[in-house]
Short mmCIF file of C-alpha atoms and ligand atoms in Angstrom, two decimals:
data_model
loop_
_atom_site.label_atom_id
_atom_site.label_comp_id
_atom_site.label_asym_id
_atom_site.label_seq_id
_atom_site.Cartn_x
_atom_site.Cartn_y
_atom_site.Cartn_z
CA UNK K 1 56.22 116.29 98.05
CA UNK K 2 53.54 118.64 96.73
CA UNK K 3 52.05 117.89 93.33
CA UNK K 4 53.83 119.28 90.29
CA UNK K 5 52.77 122.61 88.81
CA UNK K 6 50.44 122.48 85.82
CA UNK K 7 51.06 124.44 82.64
CA UNK K 8 48.51 127.03 83.84
CA UNK K 9 50.29 127.47 87.14
CA UNK K 10 53.57 127.95 85.29
CA UNK K 11 52.30 131.01 83.35
CA UNK K 12 51.26 129.65 79.93
CA UNK K 13 52.06 132.86 78.05
CA UNK K 14 55.63 133.06 79.31
CA UNK K 15 56.08 129.31 78.83
CA UNK K 16 54.71 129.48 75.28
CA UNK K 17 57.16 132.24 74.47
CA UNK K 18 60.06 130.24 75.91
CA UNK K 19 59.09 127.11 73.99
CA UNK K 20 58.53 128.90 70.68
CA UNK K 21 62.08 130.20 70.53
CA UNK K 22 63.88 127.36 72.32
CA UNK K 23 66.40 125.46 70.15
CA UNK K 24 66.82 122.67 72.69
CA UNK K 25 63.94 120.92 74.42
CA UNK K 26 61.61 121.98 77.22
CA UNK K 27 60.49 118.78 78.96
CA UNK K 28 57.33 118.48 81.08
CA UNK K 29 56.41 115.71 83.54
CA UNK K 30 53.96 114.25 81.01
CA UNK K 31 56.60 113.95 78.27
CA UNK K 32 58.14 110.55 77.47
CA UNK K 33 61.60 112.12 77.89
CA UNK K 34 60.84 113.22 81.47
CA UNK K 35 62.02 110.15 83.42
CA UNK K 36 65.39 110.06 81.66
CA UNK K 37 65.53 113.84 81.84
CA UNK K 38 65.19 114.00 85.61
CA UNK K 39 67.50 111.07 86.37
CA UNK K 40 70.91 111.87 87.79
CA UNK K 41 74.04 109.86 88.55
CA UNK K 42 73.23 109.26 92.23
CA UNK K 43 70.32 106.79 92.20
CA UNK K 44 69.46 107.55 95.82
CA UNK K 45 68.15 110.98 94.78
CA UNK K 46 64.62 111.02 93.41
CA UNK K 47 63.30 114.49 92.61
CA UNK K 48 60.64 115.70 90.23
CA UNK K 49 61.04 119.15 88.71
CA UNK K 50 58.12 120.93 86.99
CA UNK K 51 60.24 121.68 83.94
CA UNK K 52 63.55 120.64 82.44
CA UNK K 53 65.02 123.10 79.95
CA UNK K 54 67.67 121.23 77.96
CA UNK K 55 69.55 124.10 76.38
CA UNK K 56 71.14 123.80 72.95
CA UNK K 57 73.18 126.99 73.21
CA UNK K 58 73.78 130.28 74.98
CA UNK K 59 70.54 131.82 73.69
CA UNK K 60 68.55 129.02 75.30
CA UNK K 61 70.36 129.56 78.61
CA UNK K 62 69.57 133.28 78.48
CA UNK K 63 65.88 132.62 77.75
CA UNK K 64 65.65 129.93 80.43
CA UNK K 65 67.16 132.25 83.05
CA UNK K 66 64.83 135.10 82.09
CA UNK K 67 61.79 132.80 82.19
CA UNK K 68 62.79 131.43 85.57
CA UNK K 69 63.29 134.94 86.96
CA UNK K 70 60.00 136.24 85.58
CA UNK K 71 57.97 133.29 86.83
CA UNK K 72 59.93 132.96 90.09
CA UNK K 73 61.02 129.38 89.61
CA UNK K 74 63.28 127.51 91.97
CA UNK K 75 66.22 126.66 89.71
CA UNK K 76 68.70 123.79 89.64
CA UNK K 77 71.61 124.01 87.18
CA UNK K 78 72.93 120.88 85.57
CA UNK K 79 75.78 119.85 83.32
CA UNK K 80 77.13 116.33 83.92
CA UNK K 81 74.54 115.28 86.58
CA UNK K 82 77.27 114.10 89.00
CA UNK K 83 76.49 116.27 92.02
CA UNK K 84 76.89 113.86 94.95
CA UNK K 85 73.97 115.37 96.91
CA UNK K 86 71.89 115.79 93.74
CA UNK K 87 71.85 119.58 93.75
CA UNK K 88 71.42 119.47 89.97
CA UNK K 89 67.76 118.45 90.24
CA UNK K 90 64.91 119.94 92.26
CA UNK K 91 61.49 118.96 93.54
CA UNK K 92 59.17 121.32 91.68
CA UNK K 93 60.83 124.27 89.97
CA UNK K 94 63.00 124.12 86.89
CA UNK K 95 66.21 122.41 85.87
CA UNK K 96 68.35 124.44 83.49
CA UNK K 97 70.38 121.70 81.83
CA UNK K 98 73.37 122.56 79.64
CA UNK K 99 74.34 118.89 79.16
CA UNK K 100 73.63 119.03 75.42
CA UNK K 101 76.17 121.81 74.85
CA UNK K 102 79.14 119.70 73.84
CA UNK K 103 81.27 121.83 71.55
CA UNK K 104 85.06 121.39 71.95
CA UNK K 105 87.77 123.16 70.00
CA UNK K 106 91.44 122.40 70.56
CA UNK K 107 94.12 124.73 69.26
CA UNK K 108 97.23 122.54 69.29
CA UNK K 109 99.53 125.41 68.29
CA UNK K 110 98.41 127.77 71.02
CA UNK K 111 97.91 124.82 73.39
CA UNK K 112 94.45 125.93 74.43
CA UNK K 113 91.03 124.31 74.34
CA UNK K 114 87.53 125.71 74.49
CA UNK K 115 84.86 123.40 75.86
CA UNK K 116 81.17 124.06 76.31
CA UNK K 117 79.62 123.37 79.69
CA UNK K 118 77.97 120.05 78.75
CA UNK K 119 81.27 118.34 77.97
CA UNK K 120 82.19 115.29 80.04
CA UNK K 121 85.79 114.64 81.10
CA UNK K 122 86.28 111.71 78.72
CA UNK K 123 85.02 113.78 75.81
CA UNK K 124 87.57 116.50 76.50
CA UNK K 125 90.42 113.99 76.90
CA UNK K 126 89.47 112.39 73.59
CA UNK K 127 90.01 115.68 71.75
CA UNK K 128 93.05 116.97 73.62
CA UNK K 129 94.88 113.62 73.64
CA UNK K 130 94.78 113.54 69.83
CA UNK K 131 97.56 116.12 70.19
CA UNK K 132 99.24 114.62 73.28
CA UNK K 133 97.78 117.40 75.42
CA UNK K 134 95.44 117.41 78.44
CA UNK K 135 93.60 119.45 81.05
CA UNK K 136 94.16 118.11 84.58
CA UNK K 137 90.71 116.91 85.68
CA UNK K 138 88.91 114.10 87.48
CA UNK K 139 89.30 110.33 87.58
CA UNK K 140 86.00 109.14 86.09
CA UNK K 141 85.31 109.87 82.42
CA UNK K 142 81.56 110.41 82.71
CA UNK K 143 81.89 113.28 85.24
CA UNK K 144 80.81 116.73 84.04
CA UNK K 145 83.56 119.22 83.28
CA UNK K 146 81.46 122.18 84.45
CA UNK K 147 80.63 121.22 88.03
CA UNK K 148 84.07 119.72 88.54
CA UNK K 149 85.91 122.80 87.26
CA UNK K 150 83.78 125.27 89.20
CA UNK K 151 84.67 123.49 92.46
CA UNK K 152 88.39 123.06 91.71
CA UNK K 153 89.04 119.69 90.07
CA UNK K 154 91.40 117.05 91.51
CA UNK K 155 92.66 114.04 89.57
CA UNK K 156 95.55 112.03 88.16
CA UNK K 157 97.48 115.04 86.85
CA UNK K 158 97.07 117.30 89.87
CA UNK K 159 100.62 117.12 91.23
CA UNK K 160 102.09 117.90 87.80
CA UNK K 161 99.63 120.50 86.50
CA UNK K 162 97.56 121.48 89.54
CA UNK K 163 93.81 121.58 89.87
CA UNK K 164 91.56 121.97 86.83
CA UNK K 165 91.04 125.64 87.75
CA UNK K 166 94.79 126.22 87.70
CA UNK K 167 94.72 125.77 83.92
CA UNK K 168 91.56 127.81 83.38
CA UNK K 169 92.01 130.85 81.11
CA UNK K 170 88.52 132.23 80.72
CA UNK K 171 84.86 131.51 81.31
CA UNK K 172 81.69 132.56 79.48
CA UNK K 173 78.80 132.89 81.89
CA UNK K 174 75.15 133.91 81.71
CA UNK K 175 74.35 136.09 84.70
CA UNK K 176 71.16 135.86 86.73
CA UNK K 177 69.92 138.85 84.67
CA UNK K 178 70.35 136.85 81.49
CA UNK K 179 73.43 138.72 80.26
CA UNK K 180 76.47 136.94 78.78
CA UNK K 181 79.74 137.97 80.43
CA UNK K 182 83.31 136.81 80.07
CA UNK K 183 85.65 136.36 83.00
CA UNK K 184 89.43 136.04 82.84
CA UNK K 185 92.49 137.56 84.51
CA UNK K 186 91.88 140.69 82.40
CA UNK K 187 88.11 140.90 82.30
CA UNK K 188 85.83 140.73 85.34
CA UNK K 189 88.82 139.49 87.30
CA UNK K 190 86.85 139.39 90.56
CA UNK K 191 84.35 137.02 88.99
CA UNK K 192 87.14 134.93 87.48
CA UNK K 193 88.64 134.52 90.93
CA UNK K 194 85.28 133.38 92.34
CA UNK K 195 84.61 130.93 89.53
CA UNK K 196 87.87 129.12 90.24
CA UNK K 197 86.37 127.19 93.14
CA UNK K 198 83.24 129.08 94.19
CA UNK K 199 80.96 126.60 92.40
CA UNK K 200 77.74 127.48 90.61
CA UNK K 201 76.97 130.47 92.80
CA UNK K 202 77.49 133.35 90.39
CA UNK K 203 75.76 132.47 87.11
CA UNK K 204 75.39 129.71 84.55
CA UNK K 205 78.62 128.92 82.77
CA UNK K 206 78.29 128.14 79.10
CA UNK K 207 81.93 127.70 78.06
CA UNK K 208 85.43 127.31 79.47
CA UNK K 209 88.82 128.02 77.96
CA UNK K 210 91.81 126.05 79.25
CA UNK K 211 95.55 126.04 78.85
CA UNK K 212 96.75 122.62 77.65
CA UNK K 213 99.88 120.78 78.73
CA UNK K 214 101.70 117.75 77.31
CA UNK K 215 100.61 114.37 78.69
CA UNK K 216 101.51 110.95 77.23
CA UNK K 217 99.61 110.02 75.16
CA UNK K 218 101.09 106.87 76.75
CA UNK K 219 101.70 106.97 80.48
CA UNK K 220 102.87 104.46 83.05
CA UNK K 221 99.78 103.95 85.16
CA UNK K 222 97.48 101.50 86.87
CA UNK K 223 96.69 99.78 90.18
CA UNK K 224 98.86 97.70 92.50
CA UNK K 225 96.82 95.65 94.96
CA UNK K 226 97.59 93.99 98.32
CA UNK K 227 95.42 92.08 100.77
CA UNK K 228 93.75 94.40 103.27
CA UNK K 229 95.61 92.63 106.08
CA UNK K 230 98.79 94.15 104.61
CA UNK K 231 97.29 97.63 104.64
CA UNK K 232 99.02 98.91 107.83
CA UNK K 233 102.44 98.13 106.36
CA UNK K 234 101.50 99.28 102.86
CA UNK K 235 100.23 102.63 104.18
CA UNK K 236 103.30 103.17 106.35
CA UNK K 237 105.56 102.38 103.42
CA UNK K 238 103.46 104.57 101.13
CA UNK K 239 103.64 107.48 103.58
CA UNK K 240 107.46 107.48 103.42
CA UNK K 241 107.70 106.68 99.71
CA UNK K 242 105.57 109.65 98.57
CA UNK K 243 107.79 112.06 100.51
CA UNK K 244 110.31 111.89 97.68
CA UNK K 245 107.81 111.52 94.85
CA UNK K 246 108.33 113.80 91.84
CA UNK K 247 105.42 115.97 90.65
CA UNK K 248 104.92 113.66 87.68
CA UNK K 249 103.60 111.01 90.05
CA UNK K 250 100.06 111.24 91.39
CA UNK K 251 98.70 108.35 93.47
CA UNK K 252 95.34 107.47 94.98
CA UNK K 253 94.99 104.79 97.64
CA UNK K 254 91.71 102.89 97.70
CA UNK K 255 90.29 100.36 100.12
CA UNK K 256 87.46 98.21 98.84
CA UNK K 257 86.35 94.72 97.93
CA UNK K 258 87.49 93.64 94.47
CA UNK K 259 84.88 94.09 91.76
CA UNK K 260 84.10 91.00 89.69
CA UNK K 261 85.53 92.44 86.48
CA UNK K 262 86.72 90.19 83.64
CA UNK K 263 90.11 91.96 83.75
CA UNK K 264 90.74 90.76 87.32
CA UNK K 265 91.51 87.11 88.22
CA UNK K 266 88.37 85.44 89.55
CA UNK K 267 89.99 84.25 92.81
CA UNK K 268 90.36 87.91 93.85
CA UNK K 269 86.72 88.85 93.30
CA UNK K 270 85.09 90.07 96.50
CA UNK K 271 88.34 90.14 98.52
CA UNK K 272 89.04 93.09 100.80
CA UNK K 273 92.10 94.87 99.43
CA UNK K 274 94.17 98.04 99.51
CA UNK K 275 95.07 99.45 96.11
CA UNK K 276 97.61 102.12 95.23
CA UNK K 277 96.66 103.58 91.87
CA UNK K 278 99.39 105.54 90.09
CA UNK K 279 99.70 107.79 87.09
CA UNK K 280 103.15 108.95 86.04
CA UNK K 281 102.81 112.00 83.77
CA UNK K 282 106.35 111.87 82.41
CA UNK K 283 108.63 109.52 80.43
CA UNK K 284 107.64 105.86 80.96
CA UNK K 285 111.24 104.77 81.77
CA UNK K 286 111.49 107.37 84.50
CA UNK K 287 108.13 106.24 85.85
CA UNK K 288 109.40 102.64 85.97
CA UNK K 289 112.30 103.79 88.14
CA UNK K 290 110.08 105.86 90.46
CA UNK K 291 107.46 103.12 90.88
CA UNK K 292 109.91 100.23 91.40
CA UNK K 293 110.08 100.46 95.22
CA UNK K 294 106.28 100.39 95.44
CA UNK K 295 106.01 97.43 93.08
CA UNK K 296 108.68 95.58 95.07
CA UNK K 297 106.99 96.18 98.40
CA UNK K 298 105.52 93.14 100.17
CA UNK K 299 103.52 90.64 98.19
CA UNK K 300 101.08 92.36 95.85
CA UNK K 301 98.09 90.28 94.77
CA UNK K 302 98.06 92.10 91.45
CA UNK K 303 100.23 94.63 89.64
CA UNK K 304 98.29 96.29 86.85
CA UNK K 305 100.78 99.12 86.38
CA UNK K 306 101.82 99.30 82.72
CA UNK K 307 102.40 101.76 79.93
CA UNK K 308 98.98 102.56 78.49
CA UNK K 309 97.13 105.36 76.70
CA UNK K 310 96.29 108.10 79.17
CA UNK K 311 92.65 107.89 78.02
CA UNK K 312 92.57 104.18 78.95
CA UNK K 313 93.87 104.92 82.41
CA UNK K 314 91.30 107.70 82.81
CA UNK K 315 88.54 105.13 82.23
CA UNK K 316 89.84 102.48 84.67
CA UNK K 317 87.59 103.58 87.52
CA UNK K 318 84.44 104.04 85.41
CA UNK K 319 83.00 100.59 86.32
CA UNK K 320 83.28 101.42 90.04
CA UNK K 321 80.93 104.41 89.82
CA UNK K 322 78.20 103.79 87.22
CA UNK K 323 75.07 105.91 86.87
CA UNK K 324 72.10 104.85 88.96
CA UNK K 325 73.71 103.05 91.91
CA UNK K 326 73.03 104.49 95.36
CA UNK K 327 75.85 106.64 96.78
CA UNK K 328 76.46 108.35 100.13
CA UNK K 329 79.63 110.42 100.48
CA UNK K 330 81.57 111.88 103.38
CA UNK K 331 84.88 113.63 102.86
CA UNK K 332 87.61 115.46 104.71
CA UNK K 333 91.15 116.61 104.17
CA UNK K 334 94.05 115.40 106.28
CA UNK K 335 97.51 116.82 106.91
CA UNK K 336 99.20 113.41 106.83
CA UNK K 337 98.76 109.69 107.29
CA UNK K 338 99.77 109.46 110.92
CA UNK K 339 99.78 106.12 112.75
CA UNK K 340 96.46 107.06 114.39
CA UNK K 341 94.91 107.86 111.01
CA UNK K 342 96.18 104.59 109.55
CA UNK K 343 94.66 102.64 112.46
CA UNK K 344 91.26 104.23 111.82
CA UNK K 345 91.43 103.63 108.08
CA UNK K 346 92.43 99.98 108.37
CA UNK K 347 89.89 99.28 111.06
CA UNK K 348 87.08 100.57 108.85
CA UNK K 349 88.45 98.94 105.71
CA UNK K 350 87.99 95.57 107.37
CA UNK K 351 84.37 96.50 108.05
CA UNK K 352 83.36 97.18 104.44
CA UNK K 353 80.29 95.03 103.82
CA UNK K 354 78.96 96.09 100.42
CA UNK K 355 80.82 94.61 97.43
CA UNK K 356 80.87 98.08 95.83
CA UNK K 357 81.66 100.47 98.71
CA UNK K 358 85.05 102.28 98.55
CA UNK K 359 87.12 104.90 100.24
CA UNK K 360 89.91 106.73 98.49
CA UNK K 361 92.83 108.84 99.66
CA UNK K 362 94.07 111.42 97.15
CA UNK K 363 97.68 112.58 97.47
CA UNK K 364 97.94 116.37 97.09
CA UNK K 365 101.08 118.55 97.11
CA UNK K 366 103.21 119.27 94.02
CA UNK K 367 101.66 121.85 91.70
CA UNK K 368 98.47 122.03 93.80
CA UNK K 369 100.38 123.44 96.75
CA UNK K 370 102.47 125.86 94.69
CA UNK K 371 99.48 128.06 93.83
CA UNK K 372 99.04 130.73 96.48
CA UNK K 373 96.25 130.28 99.05
CA UNK K 374 94.58 133.52 97.95
CA UNK K 375 94.91 133.04 94.22
CA UNK K 376 91.77 130.89 94.17
CA UNK K 377 89.00 130.43 96.77
CA UNK K 378 89.99 126.81 97.54
CA UNK K 379 91.17 126.02 101.07
CA UNK K 380 92.62 122.55 100.52
CA UNK K 381 95.86 123.55 98.81
CA UNK K 382 98.11 122.81 101.73
CA UNK K 383 96.43 119.63 102.87
CA UNK K 384 98.33 116.40 102.44
CA UNK K 385 95.39 114.22 101.42
CA UNK K 386 91.71 114.24 100.56
CA UNK K 387 89.78 111.29 101.95
CA UNK K 388 86.60 110.45 100.09
CA UNK K 389 84.41 107.83 101.76
CA UNK K 390 81.64 106.46 99.55
CA UNK K 391 79.07 104.02 100.88
CA UNK K 392 77.58 102.37 97.79
CA UNK K 393 74.86 99.87 96.97
CA UNK K 394 73.54 98.96 93.55
CA UNK K 395 69.94 99.54 94.67
CA UNK K 396 68.25 100.85 97.83
CA UNK K 397 68.81 97.46 99.53
CA UNK K 398 71.41 97.75 102.29
CA UNK K 399 71.95 101.46 101.62
CA UNK K 400 71.23 102.57 105.20
CA UNK K 401 73.96 100.28 106.51
CA UNK K 402 76.54 101.62 104.03
CA UNK K 403 75.57 105.19 104.90
CA UNK K 404 76.14 104.45 108.57
CA UNK K 405 79.47 102.83 107.82
CA UNK K 406 80.57 105.91 105.81
CA UNK K 407 79.48 108.23 108.61
CA UNK K 408 81.33 106.04 111.11
CA UNK K 409 84.65 106.25 109.26
CA UNK K 410 84.28 109.99 108.70
CA UNK K 411 83.46 110.57 112.38
CA UNK K 412 86.36 108.43 113.56
CA UNK K 413 88.67 110.64 111.46
CA UNK K 414 87.17 113.81 112.93
CA UNK K 415 90.08 114.62 115.29
CA UNK K 416 92.31 114.75 112.20
CA UNK K 417 90.05 116.76 109.84
CA UNK K 418 91.67 119.86 108.33
CA UNK K 419 89.26 121.30 105.81
CA UNK K 420 87.19 119.90 102.97
CA UNK K 421 86.99 119.94 99.17
CA UNK K 422 83.71 121.55 98.11
CA UNK K 423 82.94 119.08 95.32
CA UNK K 424 83.01 116.20 97.81
CA UNK K 425 80.36 117.69 100.12
CA UNK K 426 76.84 116.42 100.58
CA UNK K 427 74.25 118.94 101.84
CA UNK K 428 76.08 119.62 105.09
CA UNK K 429 75.19 123.22 105.94
CA UNK K 430 76.88 126.59 105.80
CA UNK K 431 79.72 125.84 108.21
CA UNK K 432 80.98 123.06 106.02
CA UNK K 433 80.85 125.27 102.91
CA UNK K 434 82.83 127.89 104.84
CA UNK K 435 85.37 125.20 105.72
CA UNK K 436 85.91 124.51 102.03
CA UNK K 437 87.16 128.07 101.57
CA UNK K 438 88.34 129.29 104.95
CA UNK K 439 86.65 132.20 106.74
CA UNK K 440 88.36 135.10 104.94
CA UNK K 441 87.85 133.77 101.42
CA UNK K 442 84.30 132.74 102.26
CA UNK K 443 83.55 136.35 103.20
CA UNK K 444 85.10 137.53 99.94
CA UNK K 445 82.90 135.06 98.04
CA UNK K 446 79.83 136.38 99.85
CA UNK K 447 80.62 139.90 98.68
CA UNK K 448 81.04 138.60 95.13
CA UNK K 449 77.73 136.76 95.43
CA UNK K 450 76.03 140.01 96.43
CA UNK K 451 77.39 141.62 93.26
CA UNK K 452 76.43 138.80 90.86
CA UNK K 453 73.40 137.19 92.51
CA UNK K 454 72.08 139.51 95.24
CA UNK K 455 68.79 137.64 95.68
CA UNK K 456 70.36 134.17 95.79
CA UNK K 457 68.49 133.08 92.66
CA UNK K 458 71.09 130.31 92.33
CA UNK K 459 70.81 128.68 95.72
CA UNK K 460 70.60 124.97 94.92
CA UNK K 461 74.36 124.52 95.14
CA UNK K 462 77.02 124.54 97.85
CA UNK K 463 75.47 127.86 98.67
CA UNK K 464 77.31 131.04 99.51
CA UNK K 465 74.59 133.44 100.63
CA UNK K 466 75.05 137.07 99.53
CA UNK K 467 76.81 139.30 102.09
C1 FAD N 1 81.68 109.36 89.78
C2 FAD N 1 82.24 110.68 90.24
C3 FAD N 1 83.60 110.90 90.18
C4 FAD N 1 84.11 112.12 90.60
N1 FAD N 1 85.47 112.31 90.52
C5 FAD N 1 85.96 113.50 90.83
C6 FAD N 1 87.35 113.75 90.67
O1 FAD N 1 88.11 112.90 90.29
N2 FAD N 1 87.81 115.00 90.95
C7 FAD N 1 86.99 115.99 91.37
O2 FAD N 1 87.48 117.08 91.59
N3 FAD N 1 85.67 115.77 91.55
C8 FAD N 1 85.15 114.56 91.28
N4 FAD N 1 83.82 114.33 91.47
C9 FAD N 1 82.97 115.39 92.05
C10 FAD N 1 82.53 116.32 90.95
O3 FAD N 1 83.54 117.28 90.75
C11 FAD N 1 81.23 117.02 91.34
O4 FAD N 1 80.25 116.05 91.57
C12 FAD N 1 80.79 117.98 90.24
O5 FAD N 1 79.78 118.81 90.74
C13 FAD N 1 80.28 117.26 89.03
O6 FAD N 1 79.99 118.14 87.99
P1 FAD N 1 78.78 117.86 87.00
O7 FAD N 1 78.77 118.93 85.97
O8 FAD N 1 78.81 116.44 86.54
O9 FAD N 1 77.60 117.97 88.01
P2 FAD N 1 76.12 118.54 88.00
O10 FAD N 1 75.41 117.63 88.94
O11 FAD N 1 75.56 118.70 86.65
O12 FAD N 1 76.33 119.93 88.69
C14 FAD N 1 76.75 120.01 90.02
C15 FAD N 1 76.63 121.43 90.48
O13 FAD N 1 77.58 122.22 89.79
C16 FAD N 1 77.01 123.48 89.45
N5 FAD N 1 77.01 123.57 87.99
C17 FAD N 1 77.02 122.56 87.10
N6 FAD N 1 77.06 123.05 85.87
C18 FAD N 1 77.07 124.38 85.97
C19 FAD N 1 77.12 125.43 85.03
N7 FAD N 1 77.14 125.20 83.70
N8 FAD N 1 77.12 126.70 85.49
C20 FAD N 1 77.08 126.97 86.81
N9 FAD N 1 77.03 126.00 87.74
C21 FAD N 1 77.04 124.73 87.32
C22 FAD N 1 75.63 123.52 90.03
O14 FAD N 1 75.68 124.14 91.28
C23 FAD N 1 75.29 122.07 90.20
O15 FAD N 1 74.42 121.81 91.29
C24 FAD N 1 83.27 113.13 91.07
C25 FAD N 1 81.90 112.90 91.14
C26 FAD N 1 81.39 111.69 90.74
C27 FAD N 1 79.94 111.45 90.85
#
């Protein structure tokens, strides 16, 4: 890449003005905080911005946007740093980072929560679960609430309470002109529609307001594991069993090699397995009844399903996806787990080489599918499953092989692809972004983009170019 811009090249007067007022921190490449400041979750992405503006509040975001506009910076926006393709950091240009903005306020009476854009999922659960309430969100606690919400948000509560955006009440956003606006059903309703899936295309979000719903705080949840050789039968059984599943039950099927965790018997470490993870968001006794046929099926190697705090279950997958490992993702949605699909999945499961590579199959339906197709931009509502294939290595060693394996599985599933979930895209081009919304809604998003960001100032994202 080209060398980084010096202070002089960045317009010292404008920069001095930004820094003088800034409550957070403006980090330069020469600062000790720079290396940590530019690091993101996906260790395979290595980019060096000229500036990182770590905002402490809305005023900082406004100033950062105005500075970037005036000095014509390329801008990446960052909250939780979990963008799979690393769109939250740029080579050259400026990162506007809201990760320090961590305010959360729960109103248990009104059953609402306000959360600033730097909040991580585990931090929100911690506050809402104190009152037995929750926002449906993702399955790894260190994921950022902002990026996840703006793309939709799937997770363990999706079949009961829908996507994260289905519980969104309002959004505070700084526009590309540096103005603070609010979007809700009653205020800037067009923008509110776009923010419920259209990603970071329209402005920089500083705060969300959510409706809360009762969850736990103890739920019946956890993994049940079989040998990968049993996977064809397990998947066929699973396919029938979920047909009658109540909304309270959300499951995710994972194929992988067992991680060497102290909580798992040593003789299983490294074995190729199929795992059905469950979360029953209802009374534990009812969950026991619903899960019994699955637990009784075949000869599980391990049954870790038990009543546990919802927050504990939310953290179960954290060790599988730590910061700094190398990740390559391919994803698609499927209508159903047909015999042909199962054959492809099992075939590739047997070929997993890396001890940390995984692929997961999310079960949709329930509340996700009851929201109308046009109520939000998201196209995946009527899909049966999301498949997320993640080739992983702990360092760069062996990464190319895992990437090829992930591409191979994704390509083999191609005849069955329906659409795709925007938050599980790499940088795959405009057609794939269109697929995440469908042609008609994509066009509507482009019109909205023209209204809120006509010059595509915010283009380091799953970009929707202005109409
Ligand atoms: C380990 C892991 C687990 C995941 N699990 C799930 C899951 O269970 N369910 C699910 O739905 N998704 C999941 N995802 C995908 C996740 O939703 C996306 O990666 C999401 O973008 C992460 O948000 P972030 O704030 O951490 O990301 P960042 O990298 O900080 O941001 C990603 C993008 O979001 C936009 N953005 C971020 N913050 C703002 C803001 N304040 N204003 C405007 N735009 C903004 C920008 O375009 C940015 O490039 C997971 C990702 C990872 C890495």
